[in-house]
Short mmCIF file of C-alpha atoms and ligand atoms in Angstrom, two decimals:
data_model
loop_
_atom_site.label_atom_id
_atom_site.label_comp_id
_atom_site.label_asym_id
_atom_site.label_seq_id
_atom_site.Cartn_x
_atom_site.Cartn_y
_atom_site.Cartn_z
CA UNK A 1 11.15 -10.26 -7.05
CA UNK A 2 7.58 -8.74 -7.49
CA UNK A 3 5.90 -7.79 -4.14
CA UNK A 4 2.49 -6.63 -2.82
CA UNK A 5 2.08 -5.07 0.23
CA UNK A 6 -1.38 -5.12 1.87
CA UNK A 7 -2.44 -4.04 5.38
CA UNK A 8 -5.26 -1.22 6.44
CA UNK A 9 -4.13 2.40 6.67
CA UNK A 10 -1.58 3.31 9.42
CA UNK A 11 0.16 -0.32 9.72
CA UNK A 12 3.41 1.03 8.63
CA UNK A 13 3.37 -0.48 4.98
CA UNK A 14 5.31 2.36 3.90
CA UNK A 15 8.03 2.05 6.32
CA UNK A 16 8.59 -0.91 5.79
CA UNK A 17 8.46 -0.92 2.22
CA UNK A 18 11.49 1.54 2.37
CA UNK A 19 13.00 -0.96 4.57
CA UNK A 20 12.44 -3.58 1.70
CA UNK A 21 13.49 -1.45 -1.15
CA UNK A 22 16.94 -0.46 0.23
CA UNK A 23 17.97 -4.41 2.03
CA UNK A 24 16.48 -6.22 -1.78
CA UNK A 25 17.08 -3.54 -4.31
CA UNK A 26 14.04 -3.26 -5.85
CA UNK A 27 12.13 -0.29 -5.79
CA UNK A 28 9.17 1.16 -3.67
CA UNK A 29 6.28 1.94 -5.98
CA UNK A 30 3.79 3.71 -3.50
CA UNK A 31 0.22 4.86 -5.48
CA UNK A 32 -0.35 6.91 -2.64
CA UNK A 33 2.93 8.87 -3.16
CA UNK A 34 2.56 8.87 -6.96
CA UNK A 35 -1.08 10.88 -6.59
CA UNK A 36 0.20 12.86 -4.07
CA UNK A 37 3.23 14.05 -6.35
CA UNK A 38 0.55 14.73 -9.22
CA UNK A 39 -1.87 16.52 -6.50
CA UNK A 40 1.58 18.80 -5.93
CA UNK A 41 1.72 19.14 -9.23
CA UNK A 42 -1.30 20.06 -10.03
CA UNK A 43 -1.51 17.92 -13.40
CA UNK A 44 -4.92 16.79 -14.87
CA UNK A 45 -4.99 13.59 -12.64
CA UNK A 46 -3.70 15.14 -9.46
CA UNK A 47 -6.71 18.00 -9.96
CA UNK A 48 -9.24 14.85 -10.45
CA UNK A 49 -7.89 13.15 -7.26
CA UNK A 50 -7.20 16.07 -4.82
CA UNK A 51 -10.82 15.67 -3.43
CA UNK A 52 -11.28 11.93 -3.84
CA UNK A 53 -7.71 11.18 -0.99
CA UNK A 54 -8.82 14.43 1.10
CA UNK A 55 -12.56 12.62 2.33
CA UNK A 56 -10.47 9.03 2.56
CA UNK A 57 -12.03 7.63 -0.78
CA UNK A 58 -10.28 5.94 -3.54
CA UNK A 59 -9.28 7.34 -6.47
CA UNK A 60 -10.60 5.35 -10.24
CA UNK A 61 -9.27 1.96 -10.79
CA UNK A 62 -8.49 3.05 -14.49
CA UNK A 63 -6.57 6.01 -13.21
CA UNK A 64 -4.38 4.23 -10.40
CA UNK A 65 -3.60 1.23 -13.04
CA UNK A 66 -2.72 3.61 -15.64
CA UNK A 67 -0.23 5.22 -13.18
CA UNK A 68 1.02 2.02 -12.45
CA UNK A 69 1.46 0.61 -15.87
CA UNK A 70 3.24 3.11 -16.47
CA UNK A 71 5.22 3.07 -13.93
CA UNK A 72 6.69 -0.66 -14.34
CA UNK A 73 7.96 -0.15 -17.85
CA UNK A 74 10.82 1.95 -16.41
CA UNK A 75 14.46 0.45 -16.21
CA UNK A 76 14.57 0.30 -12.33
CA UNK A 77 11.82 -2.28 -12.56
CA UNK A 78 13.33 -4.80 -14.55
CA UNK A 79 15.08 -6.68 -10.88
CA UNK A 80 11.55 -6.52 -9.70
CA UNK A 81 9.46 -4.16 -7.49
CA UNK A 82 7.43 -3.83 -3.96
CA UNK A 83 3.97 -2.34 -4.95
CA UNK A 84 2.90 -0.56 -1.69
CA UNK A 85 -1.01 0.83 -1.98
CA UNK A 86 -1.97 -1.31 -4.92
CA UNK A 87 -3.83 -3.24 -5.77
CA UNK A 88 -6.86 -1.79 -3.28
CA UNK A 89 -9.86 -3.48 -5.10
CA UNK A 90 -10.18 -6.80 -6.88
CA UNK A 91 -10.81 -5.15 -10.27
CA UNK A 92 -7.51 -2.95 -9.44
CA UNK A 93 -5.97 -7.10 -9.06
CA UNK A 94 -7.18 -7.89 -12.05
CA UNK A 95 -5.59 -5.56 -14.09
CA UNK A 96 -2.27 -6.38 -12.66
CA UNK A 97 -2.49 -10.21 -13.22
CA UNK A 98 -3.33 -8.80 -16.70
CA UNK A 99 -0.34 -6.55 -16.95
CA UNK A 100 2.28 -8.75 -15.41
CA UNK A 101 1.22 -11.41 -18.03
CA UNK A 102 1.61 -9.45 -20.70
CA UNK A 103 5.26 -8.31 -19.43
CA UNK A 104 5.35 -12.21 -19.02
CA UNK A 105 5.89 -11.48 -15.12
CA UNK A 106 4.68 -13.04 -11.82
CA UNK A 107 4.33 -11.73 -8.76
CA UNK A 108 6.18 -13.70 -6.15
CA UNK A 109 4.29 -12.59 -2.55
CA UNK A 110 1.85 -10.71 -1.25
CA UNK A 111 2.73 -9.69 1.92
CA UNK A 112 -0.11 -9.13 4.15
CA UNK A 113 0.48 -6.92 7.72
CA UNK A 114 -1.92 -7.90 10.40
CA UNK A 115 -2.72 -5.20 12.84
CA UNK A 116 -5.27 -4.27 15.56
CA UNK A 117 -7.71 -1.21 14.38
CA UNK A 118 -8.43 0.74 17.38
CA UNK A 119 -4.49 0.19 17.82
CA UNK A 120 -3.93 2.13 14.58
CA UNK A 121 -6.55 5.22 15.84
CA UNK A 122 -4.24 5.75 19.06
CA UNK A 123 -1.15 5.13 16.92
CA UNK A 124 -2.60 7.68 13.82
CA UNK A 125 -3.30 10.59 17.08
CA UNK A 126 0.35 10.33 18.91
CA UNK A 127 1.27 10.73 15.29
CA UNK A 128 -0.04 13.72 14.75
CA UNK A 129 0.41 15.11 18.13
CA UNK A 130 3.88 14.45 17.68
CA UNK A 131 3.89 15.98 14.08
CA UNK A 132 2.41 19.17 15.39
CA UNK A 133 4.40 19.63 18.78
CA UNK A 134 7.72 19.75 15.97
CA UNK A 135 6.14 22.30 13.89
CA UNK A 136 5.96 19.92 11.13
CA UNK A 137 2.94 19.58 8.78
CA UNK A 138 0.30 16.60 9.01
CA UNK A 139 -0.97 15.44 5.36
CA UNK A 140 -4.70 16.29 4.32
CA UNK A 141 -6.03 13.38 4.91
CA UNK A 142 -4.18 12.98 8.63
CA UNK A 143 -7.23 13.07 10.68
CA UNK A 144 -9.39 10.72 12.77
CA UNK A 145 -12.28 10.97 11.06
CA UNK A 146 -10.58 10.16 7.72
CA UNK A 147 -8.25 7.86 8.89
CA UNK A 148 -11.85 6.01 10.15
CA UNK A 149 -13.00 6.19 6.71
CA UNK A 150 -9.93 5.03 5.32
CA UNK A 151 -10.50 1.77 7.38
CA UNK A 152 -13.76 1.02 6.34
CA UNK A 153 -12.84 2.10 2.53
CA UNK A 154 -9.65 -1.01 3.14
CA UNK A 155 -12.30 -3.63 4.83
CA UNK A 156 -15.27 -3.37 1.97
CA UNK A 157 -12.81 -2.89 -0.89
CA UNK A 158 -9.16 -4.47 -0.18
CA UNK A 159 -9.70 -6.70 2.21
CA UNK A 160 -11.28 -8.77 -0.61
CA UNK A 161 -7.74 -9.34 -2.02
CA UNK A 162 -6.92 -11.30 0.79
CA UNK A 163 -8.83 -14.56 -0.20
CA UNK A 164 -8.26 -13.64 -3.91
CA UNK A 165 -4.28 -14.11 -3.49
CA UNK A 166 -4.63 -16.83 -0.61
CA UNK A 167 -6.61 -18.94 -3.85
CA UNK A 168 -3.38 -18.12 -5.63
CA UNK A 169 -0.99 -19.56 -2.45
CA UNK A 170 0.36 -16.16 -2.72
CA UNK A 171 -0.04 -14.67 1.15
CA UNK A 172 2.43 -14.86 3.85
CA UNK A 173 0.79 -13.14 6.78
CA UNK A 174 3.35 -10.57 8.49
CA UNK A 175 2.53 -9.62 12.65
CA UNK A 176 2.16 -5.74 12.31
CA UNK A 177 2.17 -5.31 16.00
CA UNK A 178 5.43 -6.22 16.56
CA UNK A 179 8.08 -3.45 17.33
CA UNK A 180 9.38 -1.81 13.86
CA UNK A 181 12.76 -3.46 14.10
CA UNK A 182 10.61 -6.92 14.51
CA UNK A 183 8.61 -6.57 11.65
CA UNK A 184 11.48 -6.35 9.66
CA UNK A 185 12.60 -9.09 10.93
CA UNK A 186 10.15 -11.27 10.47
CA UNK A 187 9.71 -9.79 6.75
CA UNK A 188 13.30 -10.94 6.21
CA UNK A 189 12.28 -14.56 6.87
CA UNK A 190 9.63 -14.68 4.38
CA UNK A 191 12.14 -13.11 1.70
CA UNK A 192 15.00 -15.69 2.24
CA UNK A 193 12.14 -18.49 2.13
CA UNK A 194 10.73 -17.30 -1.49
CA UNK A 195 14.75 -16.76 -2.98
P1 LIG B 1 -1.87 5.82 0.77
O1 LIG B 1 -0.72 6.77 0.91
O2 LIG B 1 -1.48 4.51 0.11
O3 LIG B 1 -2.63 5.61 2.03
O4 LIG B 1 -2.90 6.52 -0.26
C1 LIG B 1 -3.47 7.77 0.00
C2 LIG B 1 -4.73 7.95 -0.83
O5 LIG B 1 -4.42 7.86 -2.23
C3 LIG B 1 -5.80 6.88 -0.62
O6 LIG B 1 -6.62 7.16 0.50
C4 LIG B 1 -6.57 6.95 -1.94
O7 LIG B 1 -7.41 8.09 -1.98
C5 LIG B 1 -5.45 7.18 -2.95
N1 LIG B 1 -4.90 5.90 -3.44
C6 LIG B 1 -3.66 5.39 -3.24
N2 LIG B 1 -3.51 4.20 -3.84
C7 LIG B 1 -4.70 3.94 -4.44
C8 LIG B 1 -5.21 2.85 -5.21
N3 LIG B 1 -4.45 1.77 -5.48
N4 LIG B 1 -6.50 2.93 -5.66
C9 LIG B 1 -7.27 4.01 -5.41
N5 LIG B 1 -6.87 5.04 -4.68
C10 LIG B 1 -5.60 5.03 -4.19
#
């Protein structure tokens, strides 16, 4: 099974993801972690994209797909995989439809989680109060203004991949607002439809 997930900043893609990955088997491939590893590890990429995630923008489409490319060759892949922060721009789609056909893949779903904006701010500042009040240490680009960015970055660039994959019949819209335990529910029922 290949999934994309696609929501703004902040809707809990990545928890849910996790949630995916360990109930379906397939792995979590997160861009976002991926660049973040390299920024740790100061390699050539992770040097070019320190400053681009710190102010909230994107990093290169070349760069991102490369990572990904990549990354979908490997063994754990073969069942299928849960892309989680990519695509984020319609040229970014394009090279996957042009990788999965080469690998002579589909992609099953995109899964899209709807949320509430100004919901995500309040969410985003408990977070990091609560981060904080444990002694615990909020990422670089954990801030409001950022964050604010972040959204407007998802709007003018990803949200364009909505229509794209709802041409393709590919969307199956997920209620973000719902309780964690809920979303996963409801994620469940659009799984056991598509197997
Ligand atoms: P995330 O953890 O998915 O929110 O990603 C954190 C940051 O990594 C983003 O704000 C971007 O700067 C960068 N990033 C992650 N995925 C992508 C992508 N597919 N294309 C471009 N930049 C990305």
């Amino acid at each position: 099974m290949i999934l994309i997930f696609l929501g703004p900043p902040g809707a809990g893609k990545g928890t849910q993801a996790k949630y995916i990955a360990e109930t379906r088997g397939i792995p979590q491939l997160s861009t976002g972690d991926m660049l973040r590893g390299a920024v740790a590890a100061k390699t050539p990429i992770g040097l070019k994209a320190q400053e681009v995630m710190d102010r909230g923008d994107l990093v290169s489409d070349e760069i991102v797909a490369g990572i990904v490319a990549e990354r979908i060759e490997a063994d754990d892949c073969k069942p299928g995989f849960l892309l989680d922060g990519f695509p984020r721009t319609l040229p970014q789609a394009e090279m996957l439809d042009d990788l999965l056909a080469k690998a002579g893949r589909t992609l099953d779903a995109v899964l899209e989680l709807q949320v509430d904006e100004e919901a995500l701010v309040e969410r985003l500042n408990s977070r990091i109060a609560e981060t904080k009040a444990a002694g615990g240490e909020v990422r670089a680009d954990d801030n409001e203004e950022t964050f604010r960015k972040r959204l407007e970055v998802y709007r003018e660039q990803t949200a364009p991949l909505i229509p794209y994959y709802k041409d393709k019949g590919l969307v199956r819209e997920i209620d973000g607002m719902l309780p964690i335990d809920q979303v996963s529910v409801e994620i469940d029922k659009v799984l056991d439809s598509l197997s």
